[in-house]
Amino acid sequence: MTVRIVPIADSHWPLLPDIHRAAILAVSDEYYDQTARESWAFGLIPEGYKHSADDGEVFHVALDEQDQPIGFCGYRGYEMTALFVHPKHQHKGVATALYNKAIDEMLKGRPEKIVLTSSYPAVGFYEKQGFILLQEREEITRGGEFIPVFDMEAPIDRPPHEGRELDLMLAGSKKIAYFGDKDPELKFQPFVLSGRIHRYVWQERAEDLAQLIKETGQVDINPVAPVIYYLPQYEAEKNRLVALLHKHMIDGEYDEQDEREMGDLLGYPTYAVKAFLERMRAMRQN
């Protein structure tokens, strides 16, 4: 299925309520009952979206092969405010395409974090994208009923797995963890000793830093060797990461595809890889 993501046009506004309403009413009873769904879908009119746009919300729509809108997303500042796809076109990558467009646009401002409030059925989707659940709360819908919603965030100003690397690796959902400094050796030690996780000290990087420091005359600085922890079955992936890091940090060769691959090897969610690429571009421009 070919989908185009485009900025909203005047002809699209009248079609948003039907997409929005259909997506809400298709939600399973597992999440919200019929009364809650009807209350959530109540009062949707084109003017409501236009008023939101006047207040700064930016809308994009997904168009099918006939250029008909089948989904839409919205964001304001660094908050994702809407993501809905007509039920006939769900589970075909449309939501992901809309999500990626919104994330791309928000990351241009280099935010510290991106936030959103998720409905119950969408929590899993956002968690797969790397968002962290902050809290569950009740929110009143347009029809007056309260429904549970979930505040979530994607931290941009720090590694997305910070503090959770070991748990993710033990669960099998992260292959490799890289620490440029502050090696959590004691935390990982029992699993390294048992062989469940392997530890690699990138001594070559420390030696390279030592030479650079020596050349600048800063003799009182002791460089720390980065450490990589990895699951035993991913030795080849660890070696690939080291090769890419060498190319990037020691040889000084910059390639966006390499940087994207590094993010993928570290299991970073899409938003974090994109944020990393934005930072690298900014550094090279300065």
Coordinates of C-alpha atoms in Angstrom, one line a residue:
M1 CA 0.0 0.0 0.0
T2 CA 1.4 3.4 -1.1
V3 CA 0.7 6.2 1.4
R4 CA 1.7 9.9 1.1
I5 CA 2.0 12.1 4.2
V6 CA 1.2 15.7 3.3
P7 CA 0.3 18.9 5.2
I8 CA -3.4 19.3 5.6
A9 CA -5.3 21.2 2.8
D10 CA -8.6 23.0 2.9
S11 CA -10.3 20.1 1.2
H12 CA -9.3 17.7 4.0
W13 CA -10.9 19.4 7.0
P14 CA -14.4 18.1 6.4
L15 CA -13.1 14.5 6.2
L16 CA -11.3 14.5 9.6
P17 CA -14.3 13.9 11.8
D18 CA -15.3 10.7 10.0
I19 CA -11.8 9.3 10.2
H20 CA -11.5 10.3 13.9
R21 CA -15.0 9.0 14.8
A22 CA -14.5 5.7 13.0
A23 CA -11.1 5.1 14.7
I24 CA -12.6 5.7 18.1
L25 CA -15.7 3.6 17.7
A26 CA -13.6 0.7 16.4
V27 CA -11.7 0.5 19.7
S28 CA -12.2 -2.8 21.5
D29 CA -14.4 -3.2 24.6
E30 CA -11.2 -4.5 26.2
Y31 CA -10.1 -0.9 26.5
Y32 CA -13.2 1.3 26.6
D33 CA -16.9 0.3 26.6
Q34 CA -19.5 1.6 24.1
T35 CA -20.6 4.5 26.4
A36 CA -17.0 5.7 26.8
R37 CA -16.3 5.4 23.0
E38 CA -19.5 7.3 22.0
S39 CA -18.6 10.0 24.6
W40 CA -15.1 10.3 23.2
A41 CA -16.4 10.5 19.6
F42 CA -19.1 13.0 20.5
G43 CA -19.1 16.5 19.0
L44 CA -16.4 16.1 16.3
I45 CA -16.7 18.8 13.7
P46 CA -14.3 20.3 11.1
E47 CA -14.3 23.6 12.9
G48 CA -12.8 22.0 15.9
Y49 CA -9.7 21.0 14.1
K50 CA -9.5 24.4 12.4
H51 CA -9.6 26.1 15.8
S52 CA -6.8 23.9 17.0
A53 CA -4.8 24.8 14.0
D54 CA -5.4 28.5 14.7
D55 CA -4.0 27.8 18.2
G56 CA -0.8 26.4 16.8
E57 CA -1.6 22.7 16.2
V58 CA 0.1 21.4 13.0
F59 CA -1.8 18.7 11.0
H60 CA -0.6 16.2 8.4
V61 CA -2.8 13.7 6.6
A62 CA -2.1 10.3 5.1
L63 CA -3.4 10.0 1.5
D64 CA -4.1 6.7 -0.2
E65 CA -3.5 5.9 -3.9
Q66 CA -6.6 7.9 -4.9
D67 CA -5.3 10.9 -2.8
Q68 CA -8.1 10.3 -0.2
P69 CA -7.3 11.0 3.5
I70 CA -7.2 7.8 5.5
G71 CA -5.5 9.1 8.7
F72 CA -4.1 12.2 10.3
C73 CA -1.7 13.4 13.0
G74 CA -1.3 16.6 14.9
Y75 CA 1.4 18.2 17.1
R76 CA 1.8 21.4 18.9
G77 CA 5.3 22.5 19.9
Y78 CA 6.9 19.3 21.2
E79 CA 3.7 17.5 22.1
M80 CA 2.1 14.9 19.9
T81 CA -1.6 15.8 20.0
A82 CA -3.4 13.4 17.6
L83 CA -2.8 10.2 15.6
F84 CA -5.8 8.5 14.1
V85 CA -6.2 6.1 11.2
H86 CA -9.5 4.8 9.7
P87 CA -10.1 1.2 10.8
K88 CA -10.0 0.0 7.1
H89 CA -6.4 1.1 6.9
Q90 CA -5.1 0.2 10.3
H91 CA -2.2 -2.3 10.7
K92 CA -0.7 -1.3 7.3
G93 CA 2.0 1.1 8.4
V94 CA -0.1 4.2 8.1
A95 CA 0.1 5.2 11.8
T96 CA 3.8 4.6 11.8
A97 CA 4.2 6.9 8.7
L98 CA 2.2 9.6 10.3
Y99 CA 4.1 9.2 13.6
N100 CA 7.4 9.4 11.8
K101 CA 6.4 12.6 10.0
A102 CA 5.3 14.3 13.3
I103 CA 8.5 13.2 15.0
D104 CA 10.7 14.4 12.1
E105 CA 9.1 17.9 12.3
M106 CA 9.3 18.2 16.1
L107 CA 13.0 17.1 16.2
K108 CA 13.9 20.0 13.9
G109 CA 13.6 22.2 17.0
R110 CA 16.0 20.0 19.0
P111 CA 13.7 19.6 22.0
E112 CA 14.8 18.1 25.3
K113 CA 11.8 15.7 25.2
I114 CA 8.6 15.0 23.3
V115 CA 5.4 14.4 25.2
L116 CA 2.0 13.0 24.5
T117 CA -1.2 11.7 26.2
S118 CA -2.1 8.3 24.9
S119 CA -5.4 6.5 24.8
Y120 CA -5.5 3.0 26.4
P121 CA -5.2 1.0 23.1
A122 CA -2.3 3.2 21.8
V123 CA 0.0 2.7 24.7
G124 CA 1.6 -0.4 23.3
F125 CA 2.3 1.4 20.0
Y126 CA 4.1 4.3 21.7
E127 CA 6.0 2.0 24.0
K128 CA 7.4 0.2 20.9
Q129 CA 8.5 3.6 19.6
G130 CA 10.5 4.2 22.9
F131 CA 8.1 6.4 24.8
I132 CA 8.1 6.0 28.6
L133 CA 4.9 5.8 30.6
L134 CA 4.7 8.5 33.3
Q135 CA 1.3 8.1 34.8
E136 CA -2.3 6.9 34.2
R137 CA -5.1 9.4 34.9
E138 CA -8.7 10.1 34.2
E139 CA -9.7 12.6 31.5
I140 CA -13.1 13.9 30.6
T141 CA -14.3 13.4 27.0
R142 CA -16.3 15.7 24.8
G143 CA -19.5 13.8 25.8
G144 CA -18.8 14.1 29.5
E145 CA -17.6 10.6 30.3
F146 CA -14.2 10.0 32.0
I147 CA -11.8 7.6 30.4
P148 CA -8.3 6.4 31.5
V149 CA -5.5 8.0 29.5
F150 CA -1.7 7.8 29.9
D151 CA 0.9 10.6 29.9
M152 CA 4.1 9.5 28.2
E153 CA 7.4 11.1 27.1
A154 CA 10.4 10.4 24.9
P155 CA 13.5 12.0 26.5
I156 CA 15.8 13.4 23.9
D157 CA 18.5 15.0 26.1
R158 CA 19.8 11.6 27.3
P159 CA 20.2 8.1 26.0
P160 CA 16.7 6.5 25.8
H161 CA 17.7 3.4 27.8
E162 CA 19.6 5.3 30.5
G163 CA 19.4 3.3 33.8
R164 CA 17.4 0.5 32.2
E165 CA 20.1 -1.1 30.0
L166 CA 20.6 -4.2 32.2
D167 CA 16.9 -4.9 32.6
L168 CA 16.4 -4.6 28.9
M169 CA 19.3 -6.9 28.1
L170 CA 18.1 -9.5 30.6
A171 CA 14.7 -9.4 29.0
G172 CA 16.3 -10.0 25.6
S173 CA 15.0 -6.7 24.2
K174 CA 18.4 -5.0 24.0
K175 CA 21.5 -6.6 22.3
I176 CA 24.2 -4.1 23.2
A177 CA 24.8 -1.3 25.7
Y178 CA 27.5 1.3 25.3
F179 CA 29.0 3.4 28.1
G180 CA 31.4 6.2 27.1
D181 CA 32.1 6.8 30.8
K182 CA 30.5 5.9 34.1
D183 CA 30.7 2.1 33.5
P184 CA 28.2 0.4 35.8
E185 CA 30.6 -2.5 36.3
L186 CA 29.3 -3.6 39.7
K187 CA 25.7 -3.7 38.5
F188 CA 26.6 -5.9 35.5
Q189 CA 29.3 -8.0 37.2
P190 CA 27.2 -11.0 38.4
F191 CA 25.9 -11.5 34.8
V192 CA 29.3 -11.1 33.3
L193 CA 30.8 -13.6 35.7
S194 CA 27.9 -16.1 34.9
G195 CA 28.5 -15.6 31.1
R196 CA 25.0 -14.3 30.5
I197 CA 26.4 -11.0 29.4
H198 CA 29.8 -10.2 27.9
R199 CA 31.9 -7.1 28.6
Y200 CA 34.3 -5.5 26.1
V201 CA 36.7 -2.6 27.0
W202 CA 37.4 -0.4 24.0
Q203 CA 41.0 0.3 25.0
E204 CA 41.9 1.6 21.5
R205 CA 39.6 4.6 22.1
A206 CA 41.3 5.4 25.4
E207 CA 44.7 5.2 23.8
D208 CA 43.5 7.6 21.0
L209 CA 42.2 10.0 23.5
A210 CA 45.5 9.8 25.5
Q211 CA 47.4 10.8 22.4
L212 CA 45.1 13.7 21.7
I213 CA 45.4 14.9 25.3
K214 CA 49.2 14.6 25.1
E215 CA 49.3 16.7 22.0
T216 CA 47.4 19.5 23.7
G217 CA 49.6 19.4 26.8
Q218 CA 46.9 18.5 29.2
V219 CA 48.9 15.9 31.1
D220 CA 46.7 15.8 34.2
I221 CA 43.7 14.2 32.4
N222 CA 43.3 10.4 32.4
P223 CA 41.1 9.2 29.6
V224 CA 38.6 6.4 30.4
A225 CA 38.1 3.5 28.0
P226 CA 34.5 3.1 26.8
V227 CA 32.8 -0.2 27.8
I228 CA 30.4 -2.2 25.7
Y229 CA 28.1 -4.9 27.3
Y230 CA 26.5 -7.4 24.9
L231 CA 24.6 -10.6 24.8
P232 CA 26.9 -13.5 23.8
Q233 CA 25.0 -14.3 20.6
Y234 CA 25.6 -10.8 19.3
E235 CA 29.4 -10.9 19.1
A236 CA 29.2 -10.0 15.4
E237 CA 27.0 -7.0 16.1
K238 CA 29.3 -5.8 18.8
N239 CA 32.2 -6.0 16.4
R240 CA 30.3 -4.0 13.8
L241 CA 29.5 -1.3 16.4
V242 CA 33.1 -1.1 17.3
A243 CA 34.1 -0.7 13.7
L244 CA 31.5 2.0 13.2
L245 CA 32.6 3.8 16.4
H246 CA 36.2 3.7 15.2
K247 CA 35.3 5.2 11.9
H248 CA 33.3 7.9 13.6
M249 CA 35.4 8.8 16.7
I250 CA 39.0 7.9 15.7
D251 CA 39.0 8.3 11.9
G252 CA 36.7 11.3 11.9
E253 CA 34.6 10.0 9.1
Y254 CA 30.9 11.0 9.2
D255 CA 28.2 9.1 7.4
E256 CA 24.5 9.3 8.2
Q257 CA 23.9 5.7 7.3
D258 CA 26.6 4.6 9.7
E259 CA 25.1 6.8 12.5
R260 CA 21.7 5.3 11.8
E261 CA 23.1 1.8 12.0
M262 CA 24.8 2.6 15.3
G263 CA 21.5 3.6 16.7
D264 CA 19.8 0.5 15.4
L265 CA 22.6 -1.8 16.9
L266 CA 22.1 -0.1 20.3
G267 CA 18.3 -0.8 20.0
Y268 CA 17.5 2.9 20.2
P269 CA 13.9 3.8 19.1
T270 CA 13.4 5.7 15.9
Y271 CA 13.0 9.1 17.6
A272 CA 16.3 8.7 19.5
V273 CA 18.2 7.7 16.3
K274 CA 16.7 10.7 14.5
A275 CA 17.5 13.0 17.4
F276 CA 21.1 11.7 17.4
L277 CA 21.4 12.4 13.7
E278 CA 20.1 15.9 14.2
R279 CA 22.7 16.5 16.9
M280 CA 25.5 15.2 14.7
R281 CA 24.4 17.4 11.8
A282 CA 24.4 20.4 14.1
M283 CA 27.9 19.6 15.4
R284 CA 29.2 19.3 11.9
Q285 CA 27.7 22.7 11.0
N286 CA 29.3 24.4 14.0

